[in-house]
mmCIF file of C-alpha atoms and ligand atoms in Angstrom:
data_model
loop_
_atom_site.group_PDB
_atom_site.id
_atom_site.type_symbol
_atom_site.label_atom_id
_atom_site.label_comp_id
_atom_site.label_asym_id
_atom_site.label_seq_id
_atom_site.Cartn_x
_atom_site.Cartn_y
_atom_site.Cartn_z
ATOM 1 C CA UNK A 1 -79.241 -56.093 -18.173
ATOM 2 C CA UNK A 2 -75.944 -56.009 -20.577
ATOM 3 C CA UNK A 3 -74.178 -52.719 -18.828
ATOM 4 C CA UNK A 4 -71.334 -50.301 -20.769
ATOM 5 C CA UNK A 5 -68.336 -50.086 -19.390
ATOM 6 C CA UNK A 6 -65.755 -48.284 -19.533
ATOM 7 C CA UNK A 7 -62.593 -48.875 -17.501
ATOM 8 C CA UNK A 8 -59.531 -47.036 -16.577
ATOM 9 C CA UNK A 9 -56.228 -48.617 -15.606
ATOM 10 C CA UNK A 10 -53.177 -46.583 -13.538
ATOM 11 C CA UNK A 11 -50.008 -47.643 -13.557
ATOM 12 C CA UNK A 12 -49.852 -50.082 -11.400
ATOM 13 C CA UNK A 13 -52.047 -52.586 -13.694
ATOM 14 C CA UNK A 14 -49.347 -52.553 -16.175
ATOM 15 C CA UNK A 15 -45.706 -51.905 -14.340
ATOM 16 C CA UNK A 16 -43.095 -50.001 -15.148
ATOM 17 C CA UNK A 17 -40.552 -52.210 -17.198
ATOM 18 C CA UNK A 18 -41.291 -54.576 -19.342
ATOM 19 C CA UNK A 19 -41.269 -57.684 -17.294
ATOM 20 C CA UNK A 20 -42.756 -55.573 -15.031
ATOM 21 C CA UNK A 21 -45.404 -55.129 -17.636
ATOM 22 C CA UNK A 22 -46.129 -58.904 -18.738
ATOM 23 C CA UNK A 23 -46.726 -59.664 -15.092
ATOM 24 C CA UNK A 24 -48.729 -56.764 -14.056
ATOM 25 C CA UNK A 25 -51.149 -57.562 -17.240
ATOM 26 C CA UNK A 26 -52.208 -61.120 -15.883
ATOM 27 C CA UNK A 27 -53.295 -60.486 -12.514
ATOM 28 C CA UNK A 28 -55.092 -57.099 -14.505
ATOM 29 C CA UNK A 29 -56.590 -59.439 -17.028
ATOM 30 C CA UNK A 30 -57.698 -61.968 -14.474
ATOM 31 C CA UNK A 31 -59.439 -58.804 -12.880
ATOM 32 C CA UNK A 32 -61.112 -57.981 -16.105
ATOM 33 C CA UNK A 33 -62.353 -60.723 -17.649
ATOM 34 C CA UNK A 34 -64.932 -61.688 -14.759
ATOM 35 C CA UNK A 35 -66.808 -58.410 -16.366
ATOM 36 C CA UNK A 36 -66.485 -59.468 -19.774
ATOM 37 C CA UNK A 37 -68.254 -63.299 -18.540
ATOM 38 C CA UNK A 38 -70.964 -61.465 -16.688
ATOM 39 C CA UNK A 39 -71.790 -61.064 -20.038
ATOM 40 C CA UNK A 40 -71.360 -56.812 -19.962
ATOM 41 C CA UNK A 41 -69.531 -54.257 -22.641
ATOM 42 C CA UNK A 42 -65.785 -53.695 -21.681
ATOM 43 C CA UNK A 43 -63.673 -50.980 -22.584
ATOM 44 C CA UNK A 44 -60.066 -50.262 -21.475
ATOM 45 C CA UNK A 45 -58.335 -47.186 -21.184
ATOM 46 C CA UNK A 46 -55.212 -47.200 -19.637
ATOM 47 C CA UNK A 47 -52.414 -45.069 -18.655
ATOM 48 C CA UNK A 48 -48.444 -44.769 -19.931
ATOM 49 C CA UNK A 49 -46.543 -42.552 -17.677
ATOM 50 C CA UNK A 50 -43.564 -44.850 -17.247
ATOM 51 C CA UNK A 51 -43.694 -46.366 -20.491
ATOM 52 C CA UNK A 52 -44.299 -42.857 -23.227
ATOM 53 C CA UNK A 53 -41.410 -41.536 -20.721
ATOM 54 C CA UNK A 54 -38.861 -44.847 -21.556
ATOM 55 C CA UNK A 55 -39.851 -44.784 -25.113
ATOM 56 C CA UNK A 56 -38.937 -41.233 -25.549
ATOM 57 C CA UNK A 57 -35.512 -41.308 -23.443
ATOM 58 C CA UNK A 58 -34.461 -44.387 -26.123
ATOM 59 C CA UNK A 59 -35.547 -42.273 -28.932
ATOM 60 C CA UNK A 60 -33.596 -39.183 -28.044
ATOM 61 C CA UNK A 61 -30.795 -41.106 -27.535
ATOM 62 C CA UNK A 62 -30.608 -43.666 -30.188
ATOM 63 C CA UNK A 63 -31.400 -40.330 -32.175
ATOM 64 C CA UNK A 64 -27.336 -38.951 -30.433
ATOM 65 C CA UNK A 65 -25.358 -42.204 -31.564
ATOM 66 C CA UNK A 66 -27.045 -43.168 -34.436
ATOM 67 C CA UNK A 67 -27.306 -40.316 -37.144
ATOM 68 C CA UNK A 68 -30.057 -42.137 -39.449
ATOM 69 C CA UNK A 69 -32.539 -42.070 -36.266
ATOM 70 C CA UNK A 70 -34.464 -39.306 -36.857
ATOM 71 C CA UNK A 71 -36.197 -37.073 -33.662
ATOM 72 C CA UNK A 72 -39.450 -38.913 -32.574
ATOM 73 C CA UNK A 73 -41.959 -36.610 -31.782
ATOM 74 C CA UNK A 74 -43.691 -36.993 -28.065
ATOM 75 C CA UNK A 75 -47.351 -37.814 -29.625
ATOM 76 C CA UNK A 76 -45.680 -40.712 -31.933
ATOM 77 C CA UNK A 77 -44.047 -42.049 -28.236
ATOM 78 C CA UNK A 78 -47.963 -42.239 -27.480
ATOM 79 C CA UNK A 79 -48.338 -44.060 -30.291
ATOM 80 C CA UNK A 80 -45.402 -46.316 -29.805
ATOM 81 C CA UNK A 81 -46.871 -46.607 -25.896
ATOM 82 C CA UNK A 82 -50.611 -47.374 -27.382
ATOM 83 C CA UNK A 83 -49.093 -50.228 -29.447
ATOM 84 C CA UNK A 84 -46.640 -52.277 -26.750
ATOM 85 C CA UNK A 85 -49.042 -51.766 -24.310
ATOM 86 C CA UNK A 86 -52.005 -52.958 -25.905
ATOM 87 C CA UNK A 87 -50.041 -55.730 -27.373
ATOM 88 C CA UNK A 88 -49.458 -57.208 -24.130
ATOM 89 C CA UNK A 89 -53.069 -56.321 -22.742
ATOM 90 C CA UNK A 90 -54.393 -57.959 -25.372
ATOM 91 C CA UNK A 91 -53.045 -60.743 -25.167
ATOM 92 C CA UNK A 92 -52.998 -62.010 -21.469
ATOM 93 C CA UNK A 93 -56.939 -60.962 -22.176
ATOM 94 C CA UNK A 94 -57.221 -63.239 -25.082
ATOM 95 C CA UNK A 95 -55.363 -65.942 -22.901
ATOM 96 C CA UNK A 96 -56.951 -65.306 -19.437
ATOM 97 C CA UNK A 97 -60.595 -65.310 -21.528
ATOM 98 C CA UNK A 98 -59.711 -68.583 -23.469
ATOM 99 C CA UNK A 99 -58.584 -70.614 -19.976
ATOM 100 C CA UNK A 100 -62.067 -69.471 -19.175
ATOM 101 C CA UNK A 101 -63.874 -70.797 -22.269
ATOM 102 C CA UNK A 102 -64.458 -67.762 -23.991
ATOM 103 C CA UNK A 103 -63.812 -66.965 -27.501
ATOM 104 C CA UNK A 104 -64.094 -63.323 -27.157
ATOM 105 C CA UNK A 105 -61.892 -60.883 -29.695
ATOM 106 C CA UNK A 106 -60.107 -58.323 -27.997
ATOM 107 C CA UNK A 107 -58.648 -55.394 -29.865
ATOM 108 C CA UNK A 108 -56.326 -52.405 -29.463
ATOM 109 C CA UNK A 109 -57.497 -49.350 -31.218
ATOM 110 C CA UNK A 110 -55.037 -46.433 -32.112
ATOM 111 C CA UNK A 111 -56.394 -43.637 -30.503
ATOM 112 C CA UNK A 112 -56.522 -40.257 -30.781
ATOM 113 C CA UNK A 113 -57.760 -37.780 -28.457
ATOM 114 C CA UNK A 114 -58.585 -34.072 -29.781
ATOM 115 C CA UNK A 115 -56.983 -31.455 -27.882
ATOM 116 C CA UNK A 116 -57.312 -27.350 -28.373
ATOM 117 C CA UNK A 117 -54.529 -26.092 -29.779
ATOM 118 C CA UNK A 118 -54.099 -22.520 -27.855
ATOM 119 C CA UNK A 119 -55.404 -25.343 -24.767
ATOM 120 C CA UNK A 120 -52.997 -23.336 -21.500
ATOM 121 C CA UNK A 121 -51.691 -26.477 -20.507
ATOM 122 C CA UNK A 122 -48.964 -26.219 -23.793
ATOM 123 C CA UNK A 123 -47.365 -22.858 -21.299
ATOM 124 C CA UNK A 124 -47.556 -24.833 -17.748
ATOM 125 C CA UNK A 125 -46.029 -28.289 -18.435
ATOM 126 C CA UNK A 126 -47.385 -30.278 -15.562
ATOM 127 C CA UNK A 127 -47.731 -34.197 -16.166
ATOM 128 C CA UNK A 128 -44.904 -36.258 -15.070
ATOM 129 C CA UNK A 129 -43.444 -38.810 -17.382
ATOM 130 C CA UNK A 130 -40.662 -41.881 -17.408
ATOM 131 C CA UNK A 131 -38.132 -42.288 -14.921
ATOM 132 C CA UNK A 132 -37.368 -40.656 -11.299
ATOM 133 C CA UNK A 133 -34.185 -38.497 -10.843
ATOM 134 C CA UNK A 134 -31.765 -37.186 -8.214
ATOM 135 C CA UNK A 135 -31.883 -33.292 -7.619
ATOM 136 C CA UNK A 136 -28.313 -33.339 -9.764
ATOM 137 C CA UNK A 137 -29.496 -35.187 -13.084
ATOM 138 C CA UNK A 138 -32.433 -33.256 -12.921
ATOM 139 C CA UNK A 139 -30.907 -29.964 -13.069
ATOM 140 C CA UNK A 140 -28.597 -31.541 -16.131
ATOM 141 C CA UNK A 141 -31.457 -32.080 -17.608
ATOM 142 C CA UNK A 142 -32.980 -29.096 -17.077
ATOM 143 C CA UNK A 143 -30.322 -27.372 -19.006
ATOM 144 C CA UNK A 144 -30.604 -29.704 -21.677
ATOM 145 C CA UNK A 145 -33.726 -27.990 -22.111
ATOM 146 C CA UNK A 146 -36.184 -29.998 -20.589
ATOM 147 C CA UNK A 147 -39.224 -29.268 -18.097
ATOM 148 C CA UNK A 148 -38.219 -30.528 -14.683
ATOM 149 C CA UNK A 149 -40.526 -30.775 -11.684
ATOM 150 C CA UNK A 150 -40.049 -32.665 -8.365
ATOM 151 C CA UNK A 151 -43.079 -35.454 -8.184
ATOM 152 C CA UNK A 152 -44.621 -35.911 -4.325
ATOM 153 C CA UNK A 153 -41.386 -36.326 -2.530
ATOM 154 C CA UNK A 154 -40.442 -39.259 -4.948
ATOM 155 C CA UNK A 155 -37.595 -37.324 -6.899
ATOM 156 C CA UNK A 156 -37.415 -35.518 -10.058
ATOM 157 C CA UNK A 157 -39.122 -36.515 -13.569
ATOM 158 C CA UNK A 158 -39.409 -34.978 -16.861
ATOM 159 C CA UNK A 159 -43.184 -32.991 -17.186
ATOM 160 C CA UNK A 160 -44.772 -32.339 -20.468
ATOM 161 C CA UNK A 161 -48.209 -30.794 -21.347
ATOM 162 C CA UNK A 162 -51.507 -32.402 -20.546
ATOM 163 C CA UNK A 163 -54.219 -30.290 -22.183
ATOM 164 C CA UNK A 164 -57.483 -30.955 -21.499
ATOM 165 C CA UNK A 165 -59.636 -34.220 -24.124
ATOM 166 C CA UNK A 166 -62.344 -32.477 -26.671
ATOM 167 C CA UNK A 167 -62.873 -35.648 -28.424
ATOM 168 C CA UNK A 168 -62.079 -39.272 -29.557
ATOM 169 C CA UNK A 169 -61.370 -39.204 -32.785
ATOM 170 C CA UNK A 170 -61.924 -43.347 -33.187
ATOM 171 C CA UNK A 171 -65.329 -43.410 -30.845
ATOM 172 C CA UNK A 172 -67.724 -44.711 -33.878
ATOM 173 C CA UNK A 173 -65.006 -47.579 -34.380
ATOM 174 C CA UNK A 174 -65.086 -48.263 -30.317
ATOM 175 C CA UNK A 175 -69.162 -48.302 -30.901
ATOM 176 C CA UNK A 176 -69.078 -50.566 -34.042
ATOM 177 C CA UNK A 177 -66.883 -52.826 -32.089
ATOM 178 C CA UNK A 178 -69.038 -53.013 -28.546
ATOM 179 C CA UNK A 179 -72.116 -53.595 -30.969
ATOM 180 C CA UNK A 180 -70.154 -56.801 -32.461
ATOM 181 C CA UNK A 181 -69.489 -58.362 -29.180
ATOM 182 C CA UNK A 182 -65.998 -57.352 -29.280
ATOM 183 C CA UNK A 183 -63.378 -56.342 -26.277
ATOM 184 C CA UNK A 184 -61.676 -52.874 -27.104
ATOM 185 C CA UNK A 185 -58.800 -51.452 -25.825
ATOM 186 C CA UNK A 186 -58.723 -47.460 -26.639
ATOM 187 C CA UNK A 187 -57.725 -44.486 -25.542
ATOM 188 C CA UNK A 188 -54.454 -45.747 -23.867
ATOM 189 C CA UNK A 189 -51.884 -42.966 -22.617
ATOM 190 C CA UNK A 190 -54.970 -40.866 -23.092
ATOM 191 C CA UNK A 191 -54.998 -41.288 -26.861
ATOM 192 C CA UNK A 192 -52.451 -39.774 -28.898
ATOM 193 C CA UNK A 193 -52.449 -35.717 -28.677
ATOM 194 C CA UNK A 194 -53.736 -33.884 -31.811
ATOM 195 C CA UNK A 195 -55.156 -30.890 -32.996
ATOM 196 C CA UNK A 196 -57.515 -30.049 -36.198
ATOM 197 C CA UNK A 197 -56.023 -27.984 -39.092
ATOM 198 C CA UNK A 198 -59.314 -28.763 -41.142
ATOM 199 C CA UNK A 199 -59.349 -32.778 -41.919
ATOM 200 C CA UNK A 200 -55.626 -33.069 -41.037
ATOM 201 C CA UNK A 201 -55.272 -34.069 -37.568
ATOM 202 C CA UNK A 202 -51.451 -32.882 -36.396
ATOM 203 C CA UNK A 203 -49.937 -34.820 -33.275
ATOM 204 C CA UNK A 204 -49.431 -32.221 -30.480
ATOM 205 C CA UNK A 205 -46.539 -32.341 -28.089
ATOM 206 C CA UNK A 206 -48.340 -33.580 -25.238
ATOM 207 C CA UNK A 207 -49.541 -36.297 -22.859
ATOM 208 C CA UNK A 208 -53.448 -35.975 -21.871
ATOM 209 C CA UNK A 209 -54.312 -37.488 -18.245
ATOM 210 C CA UNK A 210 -55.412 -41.403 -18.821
ATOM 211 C CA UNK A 211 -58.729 -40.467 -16.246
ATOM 212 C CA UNK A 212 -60.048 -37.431 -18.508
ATOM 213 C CA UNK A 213 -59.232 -39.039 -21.224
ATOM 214 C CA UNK A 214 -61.635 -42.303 -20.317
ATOM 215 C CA UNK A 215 -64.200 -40.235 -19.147
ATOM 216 C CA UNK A 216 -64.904 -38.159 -22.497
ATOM 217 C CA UNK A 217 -64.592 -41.488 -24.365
ATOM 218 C CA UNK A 218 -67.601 -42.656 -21.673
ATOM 219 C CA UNK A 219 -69.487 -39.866 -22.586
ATOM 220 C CA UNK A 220 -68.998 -40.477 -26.373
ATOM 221 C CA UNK A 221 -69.814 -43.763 -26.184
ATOM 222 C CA UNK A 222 -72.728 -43.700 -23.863
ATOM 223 C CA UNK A 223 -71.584 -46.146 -21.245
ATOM 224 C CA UNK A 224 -73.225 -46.298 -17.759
ATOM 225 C CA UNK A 225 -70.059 -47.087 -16.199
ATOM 226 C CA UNK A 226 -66.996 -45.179 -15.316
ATOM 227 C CA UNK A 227 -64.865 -47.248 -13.407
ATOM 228 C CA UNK A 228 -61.134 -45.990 -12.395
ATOM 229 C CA UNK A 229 -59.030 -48.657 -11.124
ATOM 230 C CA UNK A 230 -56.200 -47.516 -8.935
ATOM 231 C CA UNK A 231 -53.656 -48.195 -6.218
ATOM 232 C CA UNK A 232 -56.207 -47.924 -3.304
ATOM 233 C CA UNK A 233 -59.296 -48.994 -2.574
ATOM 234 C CA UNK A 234 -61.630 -45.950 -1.916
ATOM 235 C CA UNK A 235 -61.306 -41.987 -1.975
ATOM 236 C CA UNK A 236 -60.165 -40.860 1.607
ATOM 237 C CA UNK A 237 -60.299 -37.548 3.069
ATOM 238 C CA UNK A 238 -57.631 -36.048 5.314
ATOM 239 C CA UNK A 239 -55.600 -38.749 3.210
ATOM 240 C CA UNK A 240 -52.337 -39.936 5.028
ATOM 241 C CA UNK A 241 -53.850 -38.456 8.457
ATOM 242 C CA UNK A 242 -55.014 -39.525 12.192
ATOM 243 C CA UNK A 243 -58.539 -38.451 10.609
ATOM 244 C CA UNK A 244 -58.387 -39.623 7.721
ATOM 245 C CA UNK A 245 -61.715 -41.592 6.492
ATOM 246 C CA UNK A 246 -62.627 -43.578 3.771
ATOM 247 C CA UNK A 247 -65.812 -43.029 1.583
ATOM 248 C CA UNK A 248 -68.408 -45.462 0.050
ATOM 249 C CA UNK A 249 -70.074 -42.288 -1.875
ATOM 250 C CA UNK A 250 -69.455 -38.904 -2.491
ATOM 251 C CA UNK A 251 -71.792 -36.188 -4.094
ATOM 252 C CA UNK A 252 -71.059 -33.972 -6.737
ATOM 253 C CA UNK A 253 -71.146 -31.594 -4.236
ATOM 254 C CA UNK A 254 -69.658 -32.870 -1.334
ATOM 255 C CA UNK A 255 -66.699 -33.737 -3.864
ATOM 256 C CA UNK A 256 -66.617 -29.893 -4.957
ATOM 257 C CA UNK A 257 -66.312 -29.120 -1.522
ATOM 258 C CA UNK A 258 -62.934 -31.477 -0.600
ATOM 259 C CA UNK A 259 -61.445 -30.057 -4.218
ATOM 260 C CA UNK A 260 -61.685 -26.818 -2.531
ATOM 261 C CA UNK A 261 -60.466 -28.260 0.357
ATOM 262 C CA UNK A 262 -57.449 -29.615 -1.031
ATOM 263 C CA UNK A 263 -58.151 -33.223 -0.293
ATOM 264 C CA UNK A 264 -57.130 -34.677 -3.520
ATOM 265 C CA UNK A 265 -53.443 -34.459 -4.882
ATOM 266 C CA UNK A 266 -53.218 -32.974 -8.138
ATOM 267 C CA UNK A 267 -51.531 -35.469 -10.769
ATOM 268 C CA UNK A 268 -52.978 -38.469 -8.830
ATOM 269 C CA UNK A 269 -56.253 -38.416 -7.070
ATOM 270 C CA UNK A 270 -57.833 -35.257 -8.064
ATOM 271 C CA UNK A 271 -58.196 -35.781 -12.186
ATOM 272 C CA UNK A 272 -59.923 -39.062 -10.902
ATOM 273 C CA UNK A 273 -62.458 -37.290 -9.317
ATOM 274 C CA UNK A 274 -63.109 -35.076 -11.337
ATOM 275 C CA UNK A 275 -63.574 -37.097 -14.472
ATOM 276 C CA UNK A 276 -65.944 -39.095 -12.496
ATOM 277 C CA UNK A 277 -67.432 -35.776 -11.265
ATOM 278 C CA UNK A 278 -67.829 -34.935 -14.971
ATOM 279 C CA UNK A 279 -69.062 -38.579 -16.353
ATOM 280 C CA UNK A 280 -72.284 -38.560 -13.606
ATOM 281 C CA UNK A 281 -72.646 -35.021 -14.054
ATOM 282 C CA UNK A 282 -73.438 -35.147 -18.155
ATOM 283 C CA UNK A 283 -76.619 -37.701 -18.285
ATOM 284 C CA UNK A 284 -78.531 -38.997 -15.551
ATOM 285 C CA UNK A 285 -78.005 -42.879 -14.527
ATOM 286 C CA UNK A 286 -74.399 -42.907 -15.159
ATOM 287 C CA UNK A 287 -72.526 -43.823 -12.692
ATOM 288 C CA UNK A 288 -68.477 -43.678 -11.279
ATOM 289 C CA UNK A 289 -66.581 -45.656 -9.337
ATOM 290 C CA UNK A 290 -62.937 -45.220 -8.108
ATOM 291 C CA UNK A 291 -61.144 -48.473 -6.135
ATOM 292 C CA UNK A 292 -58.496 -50.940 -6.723
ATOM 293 C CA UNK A 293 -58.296 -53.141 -9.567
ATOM 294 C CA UNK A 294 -58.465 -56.472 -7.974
ATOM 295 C CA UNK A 295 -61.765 -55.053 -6.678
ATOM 296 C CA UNK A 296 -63.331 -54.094 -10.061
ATOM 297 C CA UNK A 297 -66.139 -56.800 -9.355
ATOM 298 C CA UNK A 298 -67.134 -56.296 -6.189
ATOM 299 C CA UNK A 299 -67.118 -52.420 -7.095
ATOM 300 C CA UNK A 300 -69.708 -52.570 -9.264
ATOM 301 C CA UNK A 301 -71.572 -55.547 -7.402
ATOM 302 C CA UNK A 302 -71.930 -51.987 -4.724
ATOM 303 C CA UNK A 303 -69.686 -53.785 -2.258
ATOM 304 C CA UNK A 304 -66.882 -51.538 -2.361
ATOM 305 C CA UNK A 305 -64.974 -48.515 -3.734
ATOM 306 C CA UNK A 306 -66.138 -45.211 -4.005
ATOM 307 C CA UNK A 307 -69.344 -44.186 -5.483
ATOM 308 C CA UNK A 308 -69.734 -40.720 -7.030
ATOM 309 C CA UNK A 309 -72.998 -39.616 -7.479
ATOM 310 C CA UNK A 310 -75.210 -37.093 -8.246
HETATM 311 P P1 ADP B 1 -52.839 -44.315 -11.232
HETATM 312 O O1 ADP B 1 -51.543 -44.830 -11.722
HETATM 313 O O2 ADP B 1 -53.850 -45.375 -10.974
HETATM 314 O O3 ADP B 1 -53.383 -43.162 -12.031
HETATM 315 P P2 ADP B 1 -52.046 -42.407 -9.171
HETATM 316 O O4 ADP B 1 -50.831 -42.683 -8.382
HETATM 317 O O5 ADP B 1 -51.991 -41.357 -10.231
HETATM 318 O O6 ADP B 1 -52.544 -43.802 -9.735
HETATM 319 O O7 ADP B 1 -53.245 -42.006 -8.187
HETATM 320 C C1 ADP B 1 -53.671 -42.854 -7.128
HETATM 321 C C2 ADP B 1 -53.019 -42.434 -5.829
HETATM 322 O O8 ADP B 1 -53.588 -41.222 -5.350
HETATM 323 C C3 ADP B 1 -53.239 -43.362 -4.673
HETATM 324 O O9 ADP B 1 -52.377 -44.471 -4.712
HETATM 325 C C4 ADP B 1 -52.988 -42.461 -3.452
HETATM 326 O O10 ADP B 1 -51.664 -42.589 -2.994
HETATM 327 C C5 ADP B 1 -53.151 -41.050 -4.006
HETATM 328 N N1 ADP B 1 -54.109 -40.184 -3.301
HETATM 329 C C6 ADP B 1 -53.957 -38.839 -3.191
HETATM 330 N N2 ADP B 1 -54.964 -38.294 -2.521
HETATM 331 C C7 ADP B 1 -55.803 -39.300 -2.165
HETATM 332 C C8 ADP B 1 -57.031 -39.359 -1.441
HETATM 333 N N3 ADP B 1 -57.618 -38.266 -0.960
HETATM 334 N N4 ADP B 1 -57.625 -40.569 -1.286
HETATM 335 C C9 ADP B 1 -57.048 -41.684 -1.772
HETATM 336 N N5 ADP B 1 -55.880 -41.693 -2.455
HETATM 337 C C10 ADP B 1 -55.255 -40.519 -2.669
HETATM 338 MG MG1 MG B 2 -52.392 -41.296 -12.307
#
């Protein structure tokens, strides 16, 4: 049976710089279109870390030297993000699915996710964006009035707000899409921040986590899949140690219990679980799955990754 699914990319299915980027998307579309010829209901989500952060560094700068650039807001750096990004996925999609016989459309969608505006995240700045810096340029930085935070022993980056995902604004469009046999990319950088003032919808100064992000847009859409493709191949715990072990499932509650155990790092492998946490947790049948993204098809074929169930 013709399964919905949603996936989630990380970084490291799109690179950092741009030629980064256009290599990083082939071996990701190669890893995605084996779904879409098994014949199931794809969508991506994907993440922009490194890219909303070089977007908004060349804004704020071009806006120094070059009087008639005006100051580009962070949520319009999502949007900037949504549409490079996309553009490239897209197309090596398009391209891998052709080689492969398949005259499939595949479509970005500008996204936007619906955050509360009095969300706490706006007064504890914690998601890490763009480039890595010494102790030294961070503290410039810092003065220059920017949140600063040092990133897992990998240097210093620039954190903004990630307030929790209400909604997805473009979800019926996602649906009408899916219905019409179509490929759609949404939700990418987590959708572009905004809150309601009645029917305006004002960007928010903000970048909302990729995972959460794809897992409300799961939800809206009713798909039975949540699949997070990452940088490893299953959920460990006592990660990094002599005793550390890999898992093929993990309960709801067996999961609550390593959250309160500290077992996943917050920023990377603990909004994974829990938006897969919250995905199974909604409806009954749905069902998560965190591994790598080489491994997307063998994931759901039950041969690997990590299961989260109920
Ligand atoms: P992405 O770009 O895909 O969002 P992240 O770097 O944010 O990737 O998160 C994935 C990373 O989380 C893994 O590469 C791994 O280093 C780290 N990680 C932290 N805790 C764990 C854990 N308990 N099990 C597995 N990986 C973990
Ligand atoms: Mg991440």
């Amino acid at each position: 049976m013709k399964k919905r699914i949603v996936l989630a990319l990380g970084g490291n299915a799109l690179g950092s710089t741009l030629a980064d980027q256009m290599a990083a998307v082939r071996s990701t579309a190669k890893a995605i279109a084996g779904l879409i010829e098994a014949g199931d209901e794809v969508v991506i989500a994907h993440g922009n870390g490194p890219q909303v952060g070089m977007i908004s560094v060349a804004m704020e700068e071009a806006g120094k030297s070059e009087a008639r650039t005006p100051h580009i807001p962070l949520s319009v750096c999502v949007a900037m993000s949504q549409g490079y990004i996309g553009y490239d996925l897209q197309n090596s999609l398009r391209e891998e699915l052709l080689s492969r016989g398949l005259d499939i459309p595949v479509a970005s969608i500008i996204s936007q996710t619906v955050v509360a505006e009095d969300d706490p995240a706006f007064q504890d700045p914690t998601k890490p964006i763009g480039s890595f810096y010494s102790e030294a340029e961070a503290k410039v930085r810092a003065g220059q009035g920017y949140a600063m935070k040092e990133d897992a022993g990998r240097g210093w980056r620039q954190v903004v707000a990630s307030p929790k995902p209400i909604d997805i604004v473009e979800k019926d469009t996602v649906k009408a899409l899916l219905a019409a046999g179509q490929v759609v990319i949404a939700a990418g950088g987590g959708g572009i921040p905004v809150y309601r003032q009645g029917n305006r919808l004002v960007g928010a100064r903000a970048v909302v986590d990729k995972d959460f992000a794809a897992a409300v847009l799961a939800e809206l859409i009713d798909a039975d899949y949540l699949i997070i493709l990452t940088a490893v191949e299953k959920v460990a715990i006592n990660y990094r140690r002599p005793d550390e072990r890999w898992l093929d499932t993990m309960t709801i509650a067996e999961a609550k219990r390593y959250i309160d155990e500290g077992q996943f790092a917050p920023g990377s492998m603990l909004p994974k679980v829990q938006a897969a946490m919250r995905f199974v947790e909604t409806k009954p049948g749905r069902q998560a799955l965190i591994t790598l993204l080489e491994s997307a098809a063998a994931g759901i074929a039950g041969q690997t990754g990590t299961r989260i169930i109920k």
